[in-house]
Amino acid sequence: DDDNILNTRSSLSLLSLPHLLASMFSSSLRRISGNLATAAHLRHASPLAAPPLLHLRGGSSDDASSISVRTSSAAAAETKYVTLDSPAPGSPFHYAFPVHSLEEAKKFYGSVLGCKEGRSSEKWQDYSLNGHQIVCHWVGDNYRCVDYYNPVDGDEVPVPHAGLALTVEQFHELAERVREAGVKFIIEPHLRFKDAPGEQWTMFFKDPSGNNLEFKAMTKMENLFAKYNVVD
């Protein structure tokens, strides 16, 4: 009887081995098929694969026609977005200022100065100023900047003001662009501190809300922070 039981167990073991191997092979195939199906679904669902175009609230139509939408999931909502510019190297500065009209600001900063638009709402809008973040905040239709003045190398300079230190080539390109747009210069483009360590090109003009802008270009950029006493 023991021999019969042993022979029966051996026979069952031999008979079940092919079934066991077939079952393992079938299970592996199902896992592989499932992985392939998941990968295919991810490729199809990826926002980077043939994404739709996003209609932007701001910026030019040329920008919108060539930029793809990305999707960010936060909580249960999806936010579609595009990136029109890259941050400046290092530590980009952030500057927020009041305006009386977002539409006028958009024409000026977006079209005249050529700044790419970032986030926006019904009350404010971001722009990239050479990779630095500036933000126009609507504060009321009657807002206009209140000017104060201070003499600098023979010019009555309006304060407050903000802007960029450009290269000399960028400075002259911007001056021509601003002039062609019909923007009035408060201080015409010219060279100040001639032959001094701080020699620089400078120009001043206003945005539509009266905010003052200065763009300058050091003739020697390494002297931007040269420390010495200037005699007015």
Short mmCIF file of C-alpha atoms in Angstrom, two decimals:
data_model
loop_
_atom_site.label_atom_id
_atom_site.label_comp_id
_atom_site.label_asym_id
_atom_site.label_seq_id
_atom_site.Cartn_x
_atom_site.Cartn_y
_atom_site.Cartn_z
CA ASP A 1 0.00 0.00 0.00
CA ASP A 2 2.83 2.37 0.82
CA ASP A 3 4.40 1.65 -2.59
CA ASN A 4 1.08 2.38 -4.30
CA ILE A 5 0.71 5.67 -2.41
CA LEU A 6 4.30 6.67 -3.32
CA ASN A 7 3.78 5.78 -6.97
CA THR A 8 0.50 7.72 -7.00
CA ARG A 9 2.15 10.83 -5.49
CA SER A 10 5.03 10.59 -8.01
CA SER A 11 2.59 10.27 -10.89
CA LEU A 12 0.59 13.27 -9.66
CA SER A 13 3.77 15.31 -9.27
CA LEU A 14 4.90 14.44 -12.78
CA LEU A 15 1.45 15.13 -14.20
CA SER A 16 1.13 18.52 -12.38
CA LEU A 17 4.57 19.84 -13.44
CA PRO A 18 3.55 20.74 -17.04
CA HIS A 19 0.38 22.32 -15.73
CA LEU A 20 2.39 24.28 -13.18
CA LEU A 21 4.82 25.53 -15.82
CA ALA A 22 1.96 26.44 -18.15
CA SER A 23 0.24 28.33 -15.35
CA MET A 24 3.44 30.25 -14.53
CA PHE A 25 4.02 31.10 -18.20
CA SER A 26 0.42 32.27 -18.60
CA SER A 27 0.69 34.45 -15.48
CA SER A 28 3.90 36.02 -16.80
CA LEU A 29 2.23 36.77 -20.12
CA ARG A 30 -0.67 38.43 -18.33
CA ARG A 31 1.73 40.63 -16.31
CA ILE A 32 3.69 41.62 -19.44
CA SER A 33 0.47 42.39 -21.32
CA GLY A 34 -0.78 44.45 -18.39
CA ASN A 35 2.48 46.44 -18.23
CA LEU A 36 2.39 47.10 -21.97
CA ALA A 37 -1.23 48.23 -21.77
CA THR A 38 -0.39 50.56 -18.86
CA ALA A 39 2.59 52.04 -20.74
CA ALA A 40 0.44 52.58 -23.82
CA HIS A 41 -2.19 54.31 -21.70
CA LEU A 42 0.42 56.59 -20.12
CA ARG A 43 1.84 57.52 -23.51
CA HIS A 44 -1.64 58.31 -24.75
CA ALA A 45 -2.53 60.29 -21.62
CA SER A 46 0.77 62.20 -21.36
CA PRO A 47 0.23 65.99 -21.69
CA LEU A 48 3.49 66.20 -23.66
CA ALA A 49 2.20 63.92 -26.45
CA ALA A 50 0.40 65.98 -29.10
CA PRO A 51 -1.16 68.34 -26.51
CA PRO A 52 -3.86 70.86 -27.42
CA LEU A 53 -3.13 74.56 -27.67
CA LEU A 54 -4.14 76.88 -24.85
CA HIS A 55 -5.88 80.18 -25.53
CA LEU A 56 -3.93 82.69 -23.44
CA ARG A 57 -5.51 85.63 -21.69
CA GLY A 58 -2.39 87.67 -22.46
CA GLY A 59 0.60 87.61 -24.79
CA SER A 60 0.52 87.70 -28.55
CA SER A 61 -1.35 85.32 -30.81
CA ASP A 62 1.98 84.29 -32.34
CA ASP A 63 3.10 83.00 -28.94
CA ALA A 64 -0.13 81.04 -28.43
CA SER A 65 -0.02 79.40 -31.85
CA SER A 66 3.37 77.80 -31.31
CA ILE A 67 3.28 76.80 -27.63
CA SER A 68 1.95 73.50 -26.31
CA VAL A 69 -0.16 73.06 -23.21
CA ARG A 70 1.11 71.21 -20.15
CA THR A 71 -1.21 69.89 -17.46
CA SER A 72 -0.63 70.05 -13.73
CA SER A 73 -2.79 68.06 -11.32
CA ALA A 74 -3.48 69.72 -7.99
CA ALA A 75 -6.12 68.28 -5.67
CA ALA A 76 -8.92 67.23 -8.03
CA ALA A 77 -8.44 70.04 -10.54
CA GLU A 78 -6.29 70.26 -13.65
CA THR A 79 -4.52 73.49 -14.57
CA LYS A 80 -3.39 73.94 -18.16
CA TYR A 81 -0.35 76.13 -18.60
CA VAL A 82 2.42 77.12 -20.99
CA THR A 83 5.92 78.47 -20.38
CA LEU A 84 6.87 81.32 -22.71
CA ASP A 85 10.24 82.27 -21.20
CA SER A 86 13.02 80.97 -18.94
CA PRO A 87 14.14 82.54 -15.66
CA ALA A 88 17.29 84.65 -15.70
CA PRO A 89 20.40 82.82 -14.40
CA GLY A 90 21.12 83.11 -10.70
CA SER A 91 18.42 84.78 -8.61
CA PRO A 92 15.78 86.50 -10.75
CA PHE A 93 14.35 89.59 -9.06
CA HIS A 94 10.63 90.12 -8.41
CA TYR A 95 9.10 93.58 -8.75
CA ALA A 96 5.37 94.39 -8.37
CA PHE A 97 3.92 97.80 -9.21
CA PRO A 98 0.51 99.47 -9.65
CA VAL A 99 -1.18 100.20 -12.99
CA HIS A 100 -4.45 101.84 -13.97
CA SER A 101 -5.25 99.44 -16.83
CA LEU A 102 -4.16 95.86 -17.43
CA GLU A 103 -5.01 96.15 -21.12
CA GLU A 104 -2.79 99.21 -21.54
CA ALA A 105 -0.07 97.50 -19.52
CA LYS A 106 -0.33 94.45 -21.78
CA LYS A 107 0.12 96.55 -24.92
CA PHE A 108 3.11 98.34 -23.43
CA TYR A 109 4.99 95.54 -21.67
CA GLY A 110 3.93 92.80 -24.06
CA SER A 111 4.11 94.59 -27.42
CA VAL A 112 6.40 97.60 -27.00
CA LEU A 113 8.97 96.08 -24.63
CA GLY A 114 8.42 92.52 -25.88
CA CYS A 115 8.00 90.94 -22.42
CA LYS A 116 6.57 87.42 -22.35
CA GLU A 117 3.49 87.00 -20.17
CA GLY A 118 3.26 84.51 -17.32
CA ARG A 119 0.45 83.98 -14.84
CA SER A 120 -2.49 86.37 -14.80
CA SER A 121 -5.83 86.98 -13.17
CA GLU A 122 -8.53 89.62 -13.62
CA LYS A 123 -6.55 91.94 -11.31
CA TRP A 124 -2.86 91.32 -12.06
CA GLN A 125 -0.49 89.88 -14.64
CA ASP A 126 3.11 88.63 -14.63
CA TYR A 127 5.74 89.41 -17.25
CA SER A 128 9.28 88.27 -17.89
CA LEU A 129 11.64 91.23 -18.18
CA ASN A 130 14.70 89.46 -19.58
CA GLY A 131 13.92 86.52 -17.28
CA HIS A 132 13.06 88.65 -14.24
CA GLN A 133 9.53 88.65 -12.85
CA ILE A 134 7.60 91.91 -12.93
CA VAL A 135 3.93 92.06 -11.95
CA CYS A 136 1.35 94.67 -12.93
CA HIS A 137 -1.37 95.09 -10.28
CA TRP A 138 -4.54 96.93 -11.19
CA VAL A 139 -5.30 99.43 -8.38
CA GLY A 140 -7.93 101.64 -9.98
CA ASP A 141 -8.57 103.63 -13.14
CA ASN A 142 -7.36 106.90 -11.59
CA TYR A 143 -3.90 105.71 -10.58
CA ARG A 144 -0.89 107.63 -11.92
CA CYS A 145 2.62 107.47 -10.51
CA VAL A 146 3.61 110.43 -8.32
CA ASP A 147 7.05 111.66 -9.36
CA TYR A 148 9.91 113.03 -7.32
CA TYR A 149 13.15 114.22 -8.88
CA ASN A 150 16.82 114.07 -8.06
CA PRO A 151 19.78 115.47 -10.06
CA VAL A 152 22.18 112.90 -11.54
CA ASP A 153 25.01 114.09 -13.79
CA GLY A 154 23.00 117.08 -14.99
CA ASP A 155 19.68 115.24 -15.45
CA GLU A 156 16.56 115.61 -13.30
CA VAL A 157 15.96 111.92 -12.70
CA PRO A 158 12.41 110.84 -11.77
CA VAL A 159 12.03 108.55 -8.76
CA PRO A 160 10.87 105.93 -8.11
CA HIS A 161 12.03 104.09 -11.21
CA ALA A 162 13.09 100.59 -12.20
CA GLY A 163 14.69 98.88 -15.18
CA LEU A 164 17.61 96.77 -16.35
CA ALA A 165 21.33 97.07 -16.93
CA LEU A 166 21.69 95.90 -20.54
CA THR A 167 24.59 95.39 -22.88
CA VAL A 168 25.40 98.41 -25.05
CA GLU A 169 24.00 96.63 -28.12
CA GLN A 170 20.77 95.72 -26.29
CA PHE A 171 20.45 99.29 -25.04
CA HIS A 172 20.52 100.83 -28.51
CA GLU A 173 18.17 98.16 -29.91
CA LEU A 174 15.65 98.92 -27.15
CA ALA A 175 16.01 102.68 -27.60
CA GLU A 176 15.16 102.31 -31.29
CA ARG A 177 12.23 100.02 -30.52
CA VAL A 178 10.79 102.46 -27.98
CA ARG A 179 11.28 105.41 -30.33
CA GLU A 180 9.55 103.59 -33.20
CA ALA A 181 6.59 102.81 -30.91
CA GLY A 182 6.11 106.53 -30.33
CA VAL A 183 6.95 106.41 -26.61
CA LYS A 184 8.13 109.79 -25.30
CA PHE A 185 11.51 109.85 -23.56
CA ILE A 186 11.68 111.70 -20.25
CA ILE A 187 15.46 111.62 -20.58
CA GLU A 188 16.73 110.90 -24.08
CA PRO A 189 19.26 108.08 -24.59
CA HIS A 190 22.71 109.48 -23.93
CA LEU A 191 26.08 108.74 -22.31
CA ARG A 192 26.53 109.83 -18.69
CA PHE A 193 29.58 109.86 -16.39
CA LYS A 194 31.78 110.01 -19.50
CA ASP A 195 35.37 108.79 -18.92
CA ALA A 196 34.55 107.86 -15.31
CA PRO A 197 34.51 104.29 -13.94
CA GLY A 198 30.69 104.44 -13.94
CA GLU A 199 30.39 105.53 -17.58
CA GLN A 200 27.05 104.32 -18.89
CA TRP A 201 24.31 104.79 -21.46
CA THR A 202 20.95 105.70 -19.97
CA MET A 203 17.37 106.52 -20.98
CA PHE A 204 14.12 107.17 -19.11
CA PHE A 205 10.51 106.81 -20.20
CA LYS A 206 7.11 106.01 -18.64
CA ASP A 207 4.63 103.19 -18.96
CA PRO A 208 0.94 104.13 -19.62
CA SER A 209 0.32 104.47 -15.86
CA GLY A 210 3.17 106.93 -15.44
CA ASN A 211 5.57 104.47 -13.82
CA ASN A 212 9.14 105.48 -14.58
CA LEU A 213 11.54 103.11 -16.29
CA GLU A 214 15.29 103.47 -16.70
CA PHE A 215 17.33 101.22 -18.93
CA LYS A 216 21.08 101.60 -18.85
CA ALA A 217 24.20 99.97 -20.26
CA MET A 218 27.60 100.18 -18.61
CA THR A 219 30.38 100.68 -21.13
CA LYS A 220 32.31 98.32 -18.84
CA MET A 221 29.82 95.95 -17.24
CA GLU A 222 32.36 94.87 -14.63
CA ASN A 223 32.14 98.43 -13.23
CA LEU A 224 28.42 98.21 -12.45
CA PHE A 225 29.21 98.26 -8.72
CA ALA A 226 32.40 100.33 -8.84
CA LYS A 227 32.59 102.20 -5.51
CA TYR A 228 33.73 105.83 -5.56
CA ASN A 229 32.36 109.28 -4.70
CA VAL A 230 30.55 111.07 -7.54
CA VAL A 231 30.64 114.86 -7.58
CA ASP A 232 27.28 116.26 -8.76
#
